[in-house]
XYZ file of N, CA and C in Angstrom:
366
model
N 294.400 128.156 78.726
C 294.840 128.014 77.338
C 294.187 126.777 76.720
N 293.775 127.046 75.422
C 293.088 125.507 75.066
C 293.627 124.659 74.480
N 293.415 123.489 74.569
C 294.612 122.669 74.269
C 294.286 121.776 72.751
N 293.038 122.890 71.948
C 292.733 122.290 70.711
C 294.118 123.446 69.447
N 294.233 122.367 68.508
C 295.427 122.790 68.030
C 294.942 123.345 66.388
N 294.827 124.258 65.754
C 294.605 124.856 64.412
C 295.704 124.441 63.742
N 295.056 123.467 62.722
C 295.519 122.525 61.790
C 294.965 122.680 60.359
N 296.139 122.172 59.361
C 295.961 122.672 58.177
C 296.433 121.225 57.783
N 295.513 120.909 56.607
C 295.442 119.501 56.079
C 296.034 119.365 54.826
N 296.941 119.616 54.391
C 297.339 119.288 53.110
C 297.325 118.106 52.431
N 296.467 118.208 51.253
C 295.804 116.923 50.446
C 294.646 116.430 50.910
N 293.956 117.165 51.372
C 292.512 116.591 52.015
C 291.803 115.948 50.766
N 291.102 114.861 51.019
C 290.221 114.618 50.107
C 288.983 114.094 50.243
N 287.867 114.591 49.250
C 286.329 114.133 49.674
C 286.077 112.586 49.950
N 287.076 112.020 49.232
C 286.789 110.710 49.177
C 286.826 110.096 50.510
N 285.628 109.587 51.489
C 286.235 108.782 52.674
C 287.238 107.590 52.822
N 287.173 106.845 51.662
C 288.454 106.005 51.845
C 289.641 106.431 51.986
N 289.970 107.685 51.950
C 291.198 107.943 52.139
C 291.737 108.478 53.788
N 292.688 108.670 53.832
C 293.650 109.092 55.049
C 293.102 110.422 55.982
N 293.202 111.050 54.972
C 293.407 112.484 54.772
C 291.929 112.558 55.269
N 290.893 112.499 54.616
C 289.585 112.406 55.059
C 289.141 112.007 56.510
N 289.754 110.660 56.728
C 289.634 110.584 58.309
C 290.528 111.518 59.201
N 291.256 111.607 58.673
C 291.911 112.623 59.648
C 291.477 114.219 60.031
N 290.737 114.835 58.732
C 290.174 115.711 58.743
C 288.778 115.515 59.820
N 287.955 114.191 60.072
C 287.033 114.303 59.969
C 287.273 113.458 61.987
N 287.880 113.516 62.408
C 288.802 113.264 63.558
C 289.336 113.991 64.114
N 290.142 115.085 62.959
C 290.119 116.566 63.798
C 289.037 117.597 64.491
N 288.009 117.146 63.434
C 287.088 118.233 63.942
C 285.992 117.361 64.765
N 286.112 115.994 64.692
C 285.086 115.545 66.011
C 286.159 115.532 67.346
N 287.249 115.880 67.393
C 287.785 116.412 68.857
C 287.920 117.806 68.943
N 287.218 118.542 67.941
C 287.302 120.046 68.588
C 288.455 120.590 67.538
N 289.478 120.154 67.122
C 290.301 121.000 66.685
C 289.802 121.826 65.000
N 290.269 122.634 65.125
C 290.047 123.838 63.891
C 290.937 123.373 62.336
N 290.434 122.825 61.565
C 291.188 122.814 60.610
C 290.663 123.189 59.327
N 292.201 124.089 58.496
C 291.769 124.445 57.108
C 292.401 122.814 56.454
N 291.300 122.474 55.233
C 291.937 121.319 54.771
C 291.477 121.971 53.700
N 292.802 121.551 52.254
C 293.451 121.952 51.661
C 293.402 120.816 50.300
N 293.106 120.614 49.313
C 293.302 119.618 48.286
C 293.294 119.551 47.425
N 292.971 118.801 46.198
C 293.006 119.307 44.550
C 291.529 119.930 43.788
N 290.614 119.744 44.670
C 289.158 120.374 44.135
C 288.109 120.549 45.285
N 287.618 121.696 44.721
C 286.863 122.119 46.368
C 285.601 120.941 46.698
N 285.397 121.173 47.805
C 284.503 119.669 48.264
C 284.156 120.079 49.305
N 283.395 119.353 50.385
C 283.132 119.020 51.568
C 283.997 117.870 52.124
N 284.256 118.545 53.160
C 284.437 117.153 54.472
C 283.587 117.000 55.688
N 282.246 115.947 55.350
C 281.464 116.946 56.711
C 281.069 118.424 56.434
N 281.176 119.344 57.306
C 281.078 120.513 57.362
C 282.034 121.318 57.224
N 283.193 120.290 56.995
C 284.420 121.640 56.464
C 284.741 121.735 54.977
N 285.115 122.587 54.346
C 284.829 123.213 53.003
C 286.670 122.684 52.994
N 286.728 121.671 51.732
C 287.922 121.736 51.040
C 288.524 122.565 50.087
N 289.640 123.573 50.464
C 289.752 124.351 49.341
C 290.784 124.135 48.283
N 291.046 124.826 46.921
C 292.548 124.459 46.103
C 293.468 125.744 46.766
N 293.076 126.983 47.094
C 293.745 128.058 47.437
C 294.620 127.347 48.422
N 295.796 128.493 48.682
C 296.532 128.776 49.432
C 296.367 130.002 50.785
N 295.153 129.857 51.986
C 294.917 130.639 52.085
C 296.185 131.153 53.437
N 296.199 132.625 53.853
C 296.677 132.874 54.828
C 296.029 132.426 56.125
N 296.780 131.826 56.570
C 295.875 131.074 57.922
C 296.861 131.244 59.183
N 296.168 132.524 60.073
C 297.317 132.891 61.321
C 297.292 132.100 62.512
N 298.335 131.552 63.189
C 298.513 130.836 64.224
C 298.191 129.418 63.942
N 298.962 128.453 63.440
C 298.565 127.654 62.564
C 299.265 126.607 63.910
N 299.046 125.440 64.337
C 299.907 124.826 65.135
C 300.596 123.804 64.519
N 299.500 122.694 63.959
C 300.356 121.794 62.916
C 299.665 121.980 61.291
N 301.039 121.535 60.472
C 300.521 120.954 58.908
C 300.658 119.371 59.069
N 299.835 119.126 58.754
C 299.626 117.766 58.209
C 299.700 117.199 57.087
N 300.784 116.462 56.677
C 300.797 115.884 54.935
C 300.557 114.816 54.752
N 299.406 114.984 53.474
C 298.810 113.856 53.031
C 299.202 113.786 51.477
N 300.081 113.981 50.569
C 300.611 113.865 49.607
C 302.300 113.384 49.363
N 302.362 113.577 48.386
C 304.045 112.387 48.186
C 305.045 113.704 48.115
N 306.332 113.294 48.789
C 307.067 114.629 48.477
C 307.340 115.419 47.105
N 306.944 114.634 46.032
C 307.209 115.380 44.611
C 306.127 116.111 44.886
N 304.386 116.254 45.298
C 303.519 117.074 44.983
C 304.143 118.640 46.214
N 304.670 117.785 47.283
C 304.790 118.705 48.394
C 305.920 119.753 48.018
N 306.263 119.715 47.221
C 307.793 120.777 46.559
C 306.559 122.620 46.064
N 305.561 121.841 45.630
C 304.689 123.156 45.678
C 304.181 124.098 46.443
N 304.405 123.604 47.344
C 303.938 123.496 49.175
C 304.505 124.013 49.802
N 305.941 124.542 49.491
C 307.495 124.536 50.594
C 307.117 125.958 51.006
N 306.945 126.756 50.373
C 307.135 128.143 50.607
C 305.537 128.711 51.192
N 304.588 127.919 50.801
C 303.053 128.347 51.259
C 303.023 127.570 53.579
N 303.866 126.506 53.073
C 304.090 125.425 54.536
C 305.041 126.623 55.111
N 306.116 127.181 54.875
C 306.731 127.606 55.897
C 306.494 129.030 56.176
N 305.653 129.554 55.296
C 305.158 131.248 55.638
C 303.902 130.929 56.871
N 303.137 129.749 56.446
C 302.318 129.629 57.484
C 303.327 129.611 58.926
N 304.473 129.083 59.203
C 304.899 128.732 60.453
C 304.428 128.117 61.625
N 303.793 127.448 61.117
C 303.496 126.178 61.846
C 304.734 125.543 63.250
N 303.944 124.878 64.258
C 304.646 124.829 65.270
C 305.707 122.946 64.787
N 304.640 122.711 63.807
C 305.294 121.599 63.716
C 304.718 120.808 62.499
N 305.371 119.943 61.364
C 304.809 119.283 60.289
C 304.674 117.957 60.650
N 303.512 117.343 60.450
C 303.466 116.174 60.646
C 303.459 115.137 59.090
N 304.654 114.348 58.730
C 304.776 113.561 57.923
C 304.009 112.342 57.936
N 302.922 111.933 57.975
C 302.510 111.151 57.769
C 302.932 110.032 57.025
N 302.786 108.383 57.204
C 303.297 107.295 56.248
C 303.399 107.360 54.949
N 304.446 107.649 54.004
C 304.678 107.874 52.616
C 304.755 109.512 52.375
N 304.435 110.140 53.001
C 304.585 111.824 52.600
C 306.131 111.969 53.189
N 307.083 111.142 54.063
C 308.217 111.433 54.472
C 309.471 112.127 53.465
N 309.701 113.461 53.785
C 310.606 114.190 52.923
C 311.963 114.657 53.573
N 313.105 114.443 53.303
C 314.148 115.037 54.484
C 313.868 116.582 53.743
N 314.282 116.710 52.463
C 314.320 118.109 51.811
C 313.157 119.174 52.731
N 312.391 118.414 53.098
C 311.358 119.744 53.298
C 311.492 120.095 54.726
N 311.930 118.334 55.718
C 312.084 118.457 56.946
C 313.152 119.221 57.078
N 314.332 119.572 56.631
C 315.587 120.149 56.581
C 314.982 121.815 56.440
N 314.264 121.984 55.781
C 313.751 123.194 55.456
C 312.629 123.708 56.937
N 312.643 123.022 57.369
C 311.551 123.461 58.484
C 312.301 123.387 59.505
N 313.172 122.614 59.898
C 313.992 122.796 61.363
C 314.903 123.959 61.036
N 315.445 124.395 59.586
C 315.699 125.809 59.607
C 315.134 126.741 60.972
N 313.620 126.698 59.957
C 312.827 127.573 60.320
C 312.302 127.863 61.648
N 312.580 126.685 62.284
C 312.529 126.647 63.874
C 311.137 125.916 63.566
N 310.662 124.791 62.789
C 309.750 124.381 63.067
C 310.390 122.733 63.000
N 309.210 122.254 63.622
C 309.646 120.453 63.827
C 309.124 119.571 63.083
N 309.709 118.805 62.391
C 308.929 117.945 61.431
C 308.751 116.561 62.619
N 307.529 115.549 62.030
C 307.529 114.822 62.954
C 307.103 113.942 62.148
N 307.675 112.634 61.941
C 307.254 111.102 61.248
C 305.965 110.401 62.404
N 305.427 110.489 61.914
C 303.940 109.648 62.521
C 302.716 110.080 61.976
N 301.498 109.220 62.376
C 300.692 109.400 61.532
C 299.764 110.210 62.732
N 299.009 111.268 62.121
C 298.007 112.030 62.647
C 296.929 111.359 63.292
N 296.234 109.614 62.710
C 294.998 109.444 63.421
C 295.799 108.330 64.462
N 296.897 108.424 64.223
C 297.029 107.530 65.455
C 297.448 108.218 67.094
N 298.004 109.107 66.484
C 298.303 110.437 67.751
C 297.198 110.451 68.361
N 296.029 111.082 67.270
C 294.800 111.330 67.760
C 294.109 110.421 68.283
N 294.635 109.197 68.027
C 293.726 107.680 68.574
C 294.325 107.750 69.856
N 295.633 108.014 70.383
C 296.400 107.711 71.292
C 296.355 108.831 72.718
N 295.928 109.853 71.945
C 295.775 110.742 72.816
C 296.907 112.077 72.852
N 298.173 111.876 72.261
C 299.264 112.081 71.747
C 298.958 113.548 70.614
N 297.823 113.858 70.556
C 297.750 114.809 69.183
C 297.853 115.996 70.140
């Protein structure tokens, strides 16, 4: 079984100073598969940022890189995916949405994505 995880980036952005960008660009230099997701289509590297909402099957984590007011748009596209688990990243922390996902049998998780990934932990 492989132990790379199909990840979906919500709020990706072209800009490298940002979060979201390294993290995208960290996912895919360890192998993992990710759709990243943001306000205008772009590049990351070699992965194509899109605005859609696409269907994306077997999804393991979402990753949030936006504030919970943008993420209220999100609720119903985040939990049809069913994701094994949301990762809240520093400032994206929402109980409303986390409440909405342990419903769902999914796990929200407070920490940040490049440090997992720094740690070994992703």
């Amino acid at each position: 079984m492989s132990d790379k995880k199909l990840t979906v980036v919500l709020g990706a952005s072209p800009n490298p100073e940002r979060y979201s960008y390294l993290a995208v660009s960290r996912l895919t230099a360890k192998g993992h598969p990710v759709v990243a997701i943001g306000k205008r289509e772009a590049l990351i590297g070699a992965t194509p940022v899109t605005k859609e909402h696409p269907a994306v099957p077997d999804v393991d984590t979402v990753t949030l890189y936006m504030n919970p007011v943008l993420q209220r748009e999100y609720y119903d596209y985040i939990l049809q995916l069913h994701p094994k688990r949301i990762i809240f990243n520093p400032g994206t922390e929402n109980d409303e949405l986390a409440t909405l996902a342990t419903s769902k049998g999914i796990e929200p998780v407070e920490a940040c994505t490049l440090v997992l990934l720094s740690t070994g932990q992703y």
